[in-house]
Amino acid sequence: MALLLHLTGIDETGWAKGFREALPGTRVFMHTEAYDPSEIEYVFAWRPAADAFAGLVNLKAILSLGAGVDALVSHPALPDVPIVRFIDEEMTHCMSDYVISQVTMHQRLFNRYAAHQKAKIWSQLYPPASHEIAVGVMGLGVLGADAAKKLKAIGFSVNGWSRSPKNLDGIDVYAGDERFDAFLAATDILVCLLPLTDETAGILNMDTFKKLRRDRLIGGPALVNAARGGHQKEADIVAALRDGTLGAASLDVFEVEPLPRTSPLWELETCFITPHVAAISNERSGVAYFAKIIRDHAAGAPLPNLVDRSRGY
Ligand code: NDP
Ligand code: OXD
């Protein structure tokens, strides 16, 4: 049995070492090493290059390093085999940490105090209490549901938006496109944890921002995007932060990564930038998760956590 690693922009050495230790009977290749493509049964991929799957005629499954599979499902030469995505407690924990930190920062008007500190201004703007603020979480899957529950537990009002209806204790769930405007109208801090699909591309735009509730957060509603850069229209975010349609934004992902030095987002005091680190796939838990899946599958078990290609996630 052979496993090929094809991780673009990520050092494969540690992953390869981990898989070799966890799967002693399996030949593990980094994509820069020489290998016989017809021997490969599993490929572990992240942002695969155009020729990543060339010659893999005996491939049984693609294992996605990321929770998001947009770069896989849009691959021009994607083999017709199941795709398993990464679902991991550690990743979920880290994403909720990121979301809570940014939401709390916006609720407490941190960007206002930072600007005042720079100008040596002592001005007691009173932040609203968490229960006065509604956080709207777009996407109630593995990551969105966890963030929504934790935000609720620390006192926020929480709305959620998903494709299908959900029953989440204490959370007002809006399902489907027809409920999107009502969801926005009840939301002060918008958090995006959607997968990137044809339906969700560009959803974070001026039209969306204008529909958010405006009377709770001094300075205007806030945006937190930790999903994909393809969800956001960056020109609209810049315009919205400049004209007050948005009071602040936290962005972990960008239309082009790394974010080009020429982007006006770098200069905006109300924009908080992190370099796609909200929830990095953890090497130790990733190796354990996928090694078990390979072992079990080789022994005849079905593959878990499969991507539905028709939905795109
Ligand atoms: P899931 O597939 O578990 O959940 C996706 C959610 O989005 C579901 O609730 C789904 O609805 C909803 N959804 C999908 N399409 C629509 C739509 N058209 N309208 C409304 N709701 C929709 O994904 P995860 O929670 O695991 O991950 C979410 C994304 O987070 C990933 O795709 C990835 O891009 C990003 N991510 C970013 C990281 C970072 O470091 N910045 C790290 C990890 C992930 P339904 O429940 O009805 O199917
Ligand atoms: C992911 C990511 O999708 O790291 O897992 O962005």
mmCIF file of N, CA and C in Angstrom, residues 136 138 180-181 183-192 194 200-215 217 219-225 228-251 253 255 265 268 271:
data_model
loop_
_atom_site.group_PDB
_atom_site.id
_atom_site.type_symbol
_atom_site.label_atom_id
_atom_site.label_comp_id
_atom_site.label_asym_id
_atom_site.label_seq_id
_atom_site.Cartn_x
_atom_site.Cartn_y
_atom_site.Cartn_z
ATOM 1 N N GLY A 136 -24.096 36.785 14.492
ATOM 2 C CA GLY A 136 -24.721 35.943 13.460
ATOM 3 C C GLY A 136 -23.666 35.057 12.830
ATOM 4 N N MET A 138 -22.580 32.498 10.126
ATOM 5 C CA MET A 138 -22.933 31.932 8.805
ATOM 6 C C MET A 138 -22.240 30.584 8.680
ATOM 7 N N PHE A 180 -32.088 34.746 4.700
ATOM 8 C CA PHE A 180 -30.786 35.413 4.850
ATOM 9 C C PHE A 180 -30.947 36.875 5.296
ATOM 10 N N ASP A 181 -31.857 37.597 4.675
ATOM 11 C CA ASP A 181 -32.019 39.017 5.020
ATOM 12 C C ASP A 181 -32.516 39.186 6.463
ATOM 13 N N PHE A 183 -31.931 37.139 8.903
ATOM 14 C CA PHE A 183 -30.755 36.802 9.724
ATOM 15 C C PHE A 183 -29.831 38.030 9.843
ATOM 16 N N LEU A 184 -29.575 38.685 8.727
ATOM 17 C CA LEU A 184 -28.678 39.855 8.746
ATOM 18 C C LEU A 184 -29.292 40.988 9.565
ATOM 19 N N ALA A 185 -30.594 41.204 9.398
ATOM 20 C CA ALA A 185 -31.259 42.321 10.078
ATOM 21 C C ALA A 185 -31.232 42.154 11.599
ATOM 22 N N ALA A 186 -31.001 40.924 12.064
ATOM 23 C CA ALA A 186 -30.981 40.662 13.511
ATOM 24 C C ALA A 186 -29.547 40.496 14.020
ATOM 25 N N THR A 187 -28.553 40.874 13.223
ATOM 26 C CA THR A 187 -27.149 40.579 13.549
ATOM 27 C C THR A 187 -26.284 41.835 13.663
ATOM 28 N N ASP A 188 -25.486 41.907 14.744
ATOM 29 C CA ASP A 188 -24.554 43.035 14.945
ATOM 30 C C ASP A 188 -23.122 42.666 14.573
ATOM 31 N N ILE A 189 -22.746 41.422 14.837
ATOM 32 C CA ILE A 189 -21.393 40.964 14.483
ATOM 33 C C ILE A 189 -21.565 39.722 13.619
ATOM 34 N N LEU A 190 -21.118 39.824 12.368
ATOM 35 C CA LEU A 190 -21.324 38.744 11.399
ATOM 36 C C LEU A 190 -20.056 37.894 11.325
ATOM 37 N N VAL A 191 -20.210 36.594 11.549
ATOM 38 C CA VAL A 191 -19.068 35.668 11.532
ATOM 39 C C VAL A 191 -19.265 34.700 10.375
ATOM 40 N N CYS A 192 -18.268 34.602 9.486
ATOM 41 C CA CYS A 192 -18.402 33.674 8.356
ATOM 42 C C CYS A 192 -17.605 32.393 8.595
ATOM 43 N N LEU A 194 -18.568 29.551 6.549
ATOM 44 C CA LEU A 194 -19.181 28.785 5.454
ATOM 45 C C LEU A 194 -18.102 28.083 4.645
ATOM 46 N N THR A 200 -21.792 30.420 -2.204
ATOM 47 C CA THR A 200 -21.316 31.306 -1.124
ATOM 48 C C THR A 200 -20.190 32.247 -1.563
ATOM 49 N N ALA A 201 -19.669 32.072 -2.778
ATOM 50 C CA ALA A 201 -18.577 32.938 -3.238
ATOM 51 C C ALA A 201 -19.057 34.389 -3.279
ATOM 52 N N GLY A 202 -18.267 35.294 -2.714
ATOM 53 C CA GLY A 202 -18.566 36.725 -2.776
ATOM 54 C C GLY A 202 -19.726 37.166 -1.901
ATOM 55 N N ILE A 203 -20.146 36.309 -0.973
ATOM 56 C CA ILE A 203 -21.343 36.626 -0.161
ATOM 57 C C ILE A 203 -21.102 37.782 0.818
ATOM 58 N N LEU A 204 -19.828 38.012 1.156
ATOM 59 C CA LEU A 204 -19.504 39.113 2.076
ATOM 60 C C LEU A 204 -19.234 40.359 1.230
ATOM 61 N N ASN A 205 -20.345 41.026 0.857
ATOM 62 C CA ASN A 205 -20.252 42.191 -0.037
ATOM 63 C C ASN A 205 -21.043 43.356 0.537
ATOM 64 N N MET A 206 -20.982 44.487 -0.141
ATOM 65 C CA MET A 206 -21.619 45.712 0.374
ATOM 66 C C MET A 206 -23.114 45.520 0.630
ATOM 67 N N ASP A 207 -23.769 44.815 -0.283
ATOM 68 C CA ASP A 207 -25.207 44.562 -0.140
ATOM 69 C C ASP A 207 -25.515 43.861 1.182
ATOM 70 N N THR A 208 -24.698 42.843 1.476
ATOM 71 C CA THR A 208 -24.842 42.086 2.728
ATOM 72 C C THR A 208 -24.581 43.002 3.919
ATOM 73 N N PHE A 209 -23.503 43.773 3.871
ATOM 74 C CA PHE A 209 -23.135 44.614 5.028
ATOM 75 C C PHE A 209 -24.233 45.640 5.331
ATOM 76 N N LYS A 210 -24.855 46.158 4.270
ATOM 77 C CA LYS A 210 -25.886 47.204 4.462
ATOM 78 C C LYS A 210 -27.116 46.657 5.174
ATOM 79 N N LYS A 211 -27.292 45.345 5.141
ATOM 80 C CA LYS A 211 -28.493 44.747 5.747
ATOM 81 C C LYS A 211 -28.306 44.405 7.223
ATOM 82 N N LEU A 212 -27.102 44.574 7.747
ATOM 83 C CA LEU A 212 -26.852 44.254 9.165
ATOM 84 C C LEU A 212 -27.511 45.289 10.076
ATOM 85 N N ARG A 213 -27.790 44.879 11.319
ATOM 86 C CA ARG A 213 -28.395 45.799 12.301
ATOM 87 C C ARG A 213 -27.381 46.886 12.662
ATOM 88 N N ARG A 214 -27.846 48.122 12.816
ATOM 89 C CA ARG A 214 -26.900 49.226 12.964
ATOM 90 C C ARG A 214 -26.967 49.952 14.308
ATOM 91 N N ASP A 215 -27.946 49.612 15.159
ATOM 92 C CA ASP A 215 -28.154 50.497 16.311
ATOM 93 C C ASP A 215 -27.550 49.995 17.626
ATOM 94 N N LEU A 217 -23.979 48.518 18.074
ATOM 95 C CA LEU A 217 -22.533 48.704 18.242
ATOM 96 C C LEU A 217 -22.165 50.119 17.822
ATOM 97 N N GLY A 219 -20.326 52.846 16.135
ATOM 98 C CA GLY A 219 -19.399 52.782 14.994
ATOM 99 C C GLY A 219 -19.887 51.859 13.895
ATOM 100 N N GLY A 220 -20.858 51.002 14.209
ATOM 101 C CA GLY A 220 -21.414 50.138 13.158
ATOM 102 C C GLY A 220 -21.130 48.672 13.391
ATOM 103 N N PRO A 221 -21.817 47.816 12.623
ATOM 104 C CA PRO A 221 -21.651 46.366 12.779
ATOM 105 C C PRO A 221 -20.254 45.905 12.390
ATOM 106 N N ALA A 222 -19.900 44.710 12.856
ATOM 107 C CA ALA A 222 -18.547 44.197 12.595
ATOM 108 C C ALA A 222 -18.626 42.882 11.818
ATOM 109 N N LEU A 223 -17.516 42.599 11.130
ATOM 110 C CA LEU A 223 -17.410 41.375 10.323
ATOM 111 C C LEU A 223 -16.215 40.556 10.797
ATOM 112 N N VAL A 224 -16.396 39.231 10.898
ATOM 113 C CA VAL A 224 -15.285 38.315 11.194
ATOM 114 C C VAL A 224 -15.318 37.228 10.117
ATOM 115 N N ASN A 225 -14.276 37.135 9.300
ATOM 116 C CA ASN A 225 -14.235 36.072 8.286
ATOM 117 C C ASN A 225 -13.035 35.165 8.506
ATOM 118 N N ARG A 228 -13.006 31.541 3.981
ATOM 119 C CA ARG A 228 -12.164 31.611 2.783
ATOM 120 C C ARG A 228 -12.191 33.038 2.232
ATOM 121 N N GLY A 229 -11.081 33.448 1.638
ATOM 122 C CA GLY A 229 -11.012 34.770 1.019
ATOM 123 C C GLY A 229 -12.028 34.926 -0.102
ATOM 124 N N GLY A 230 -12.351 33.804 -0.773
ATOM 125 C CA GLY A 230 -13.314 33.867 -1.873
ATOM 126 C C GLY A 230 -14.719 34.248 -1.431
ATOM 127 N N HIS A 231 -14.977 34.219 -0.138
ATOM 128 C CA HIS A 231 -16.288 34.667 0.357
ATOM 129 C C HIS A 231 -16.399 36.187 0.333
ATOM 130 N N GLN A 232 -15.256 36.871 0.358
ATOM 131 C CA GLN A 232 -15.322 38.321 0.562
ATOM 132 C C GLN A 232 -14.942 39.099 -0.691
ATOM 133 N N LYS A 233 -15.619 40.245 -0.835
ATOM 134 C CA LYS A 233 -15.253 41.226 -1.858
ATOM 135 C C LYS A 233 -14.434 42.265 -1.115
ATOM 136 N N GLU A 234 -13.130 42.184 -1.269
ATOM 137 C CA GLU A 234 -12.275 43.055 -0.446
ATOM 138 C C GLU A 234 -12.466 44.534 -0.747
ATOM 139 N N ALA A 235 -12.752 44.860 -2.015
ATOM 140 C CA ALA A 235 -12.986 46.277 -2.344
ATOM 141 C C ALA A 235 -14.208 46.781 -1.563
ATOM 142 N N ASP A 236 -15.214 45.934 -1.399
ATOM 143 C CA ASP A 236 -16.416 46.325 -0.650
ATOM 144 C C ASP A 236 -16.110 46.454 0.844
ATOM 145 N N ILE A 237 -15.239 45.586 1.357
ATOM 146 C CA ILE A 237 -14.886 45.689 2.793
ATOM 147 C C ILE A 237 -14.152 47.007 3.040
ATOM 148 N N VAL A 238 -13.223 47.341 2.158
ATOM 149 C CA VAL A 238 -12.487 48.604 2.300
ATOM 150 C C VAL A 238 -13.474 49.772 2.266
ATOM 151 N N ALA A 239 -14.369 49.755 1.271
ATOM 152 C CA ALA A 239 -15.341 50.855 1.144
ATOM 153 C C ALA A 239 -16.245 50.910 2.373
ATOM 154 N N ALA A 240 -16.680 49.745 2.851
ATOM 155 C CA ALA A 240 -17.608 49.702 3.995
ATOM 156 C C ALA A 240 -16.933 50.183 5.280
ATOM 157 N N LEU A 241 -15.654 49.851 5.448
ATOM 158 C CA LEU A 241 -14.940 50.327 6.650
ATOM 159 C C LEU A 241 -14.701 51.831 6.550
ATOM 160 N N ARG A 242 -14.501 52.314 5.334
ATOM 161 C CA ARG A 242 -14.241 53.761 5.163
ATOM 162 C C ARG A 242 -15.508 54.585 5.336
ATOM 163 N N ASP A 243 -16.650 54.066 4.830
ATOM 164 C CA ASP A 243 -17.865 54.917 4.897
ATOM 165 C C ASP A 243 -18.740 54.593 6.117
ATOM 166 N N GLY A 244 -18.282 53.663 6.979
ATOM 167 C CA GLY A 244 -19.017 53.393 8.220
ATOM 168 C C GLY A 244 -20.107 52.345 8.084
ATOM 169 N N THR A 245 -20.264 51.756 6.899
ATOM 170 C CA THR A 245 -21.243 50.658 6.780
ATOM 171 C C THR A 245 -20.829 49.531 7.718
ATOM 172 N N LEU A 246 -19.515 49.322 7.830
ATOM 173 C CA LEU A 246 -18.967 48.416 8.846
ATOM 174 C C LEU A 246 -18.147 49.255 9.824
ATOM 175 N N GLY A 247 -18.246 48.899 11.107
ATOM 176 C CA GLY A 247 -17.427 49.600 12.109
ATOM 177 C C GLY A 247 -16.035 48.999 12.219
ATOM 178 N N ALA A 248 -15.936 47.696 11.979
ATOM 179 C CA ALA A 248 -14.643 47.008 12.123
ATOM 180 C C ALA A 248 -14.728 45.652 11.433
ATOM 181 N N ALA A 249 -13.550 45.100 11.144
ATOM 182 C CA ALA A 249 -13.516 43.756 10.537
ATOM 183 C C ALA A 249 -12.300 43.001 11.041
ATOM 184 N N SER A 250 -12.464 41.689 11.203
ATOM 185 C CA SER A 250 -11.340 40.791 11.486
ATOM 186 C C SER A 250 -11.289 39.800 10.336
ATOM 187 N N LEU A 251 -10.161 39.771 9.643
ATOM 188 C CA LEU A 251 -10.032 38.900 8.478
ATOM 189 C C LEU A 251 -8.843 37.973 8.660
ATOM 190 N N VAL A 253 -8.558 35.400 6.268
ATOM 191 C CA VAL A 253 -8.407 34.831 4.921
ATOM 192 C C VAL A 253 -8.623 35.937 3.891
ATOM 193 N N GLU A 255 -8.654 37.202 -0.582
ATOM 194 C CA GLU A 255 -8.853 36.814 -1.989
ATOM 195 C C GLU A 255 -7.557 36.263 -2.564
ATOM 196 N N LEU A 265 -6.233 47.130 2.810
ATOM 197 C CA LEU A 265 -6.670 46.574 4.104
ATOM 198 C C LEU A 265 -5.594 46.724 5.172
ATOM 199 N N LEU A 268 -5.874 50.027 7.177
ATOM 200 C CA LEU A 268 -7.096 50.447 7.880
ATOM 201 C C LEU A 268 -7.026 50.076 9.359
ATOM 202 N N CYS A 271 -9.348 47.399 10.650
ATOM 203 C CA CYS A 271 -9.274 46.052 10.078
ATOM 204 C C CYS A 271 -8.175 45.257 10.789
#
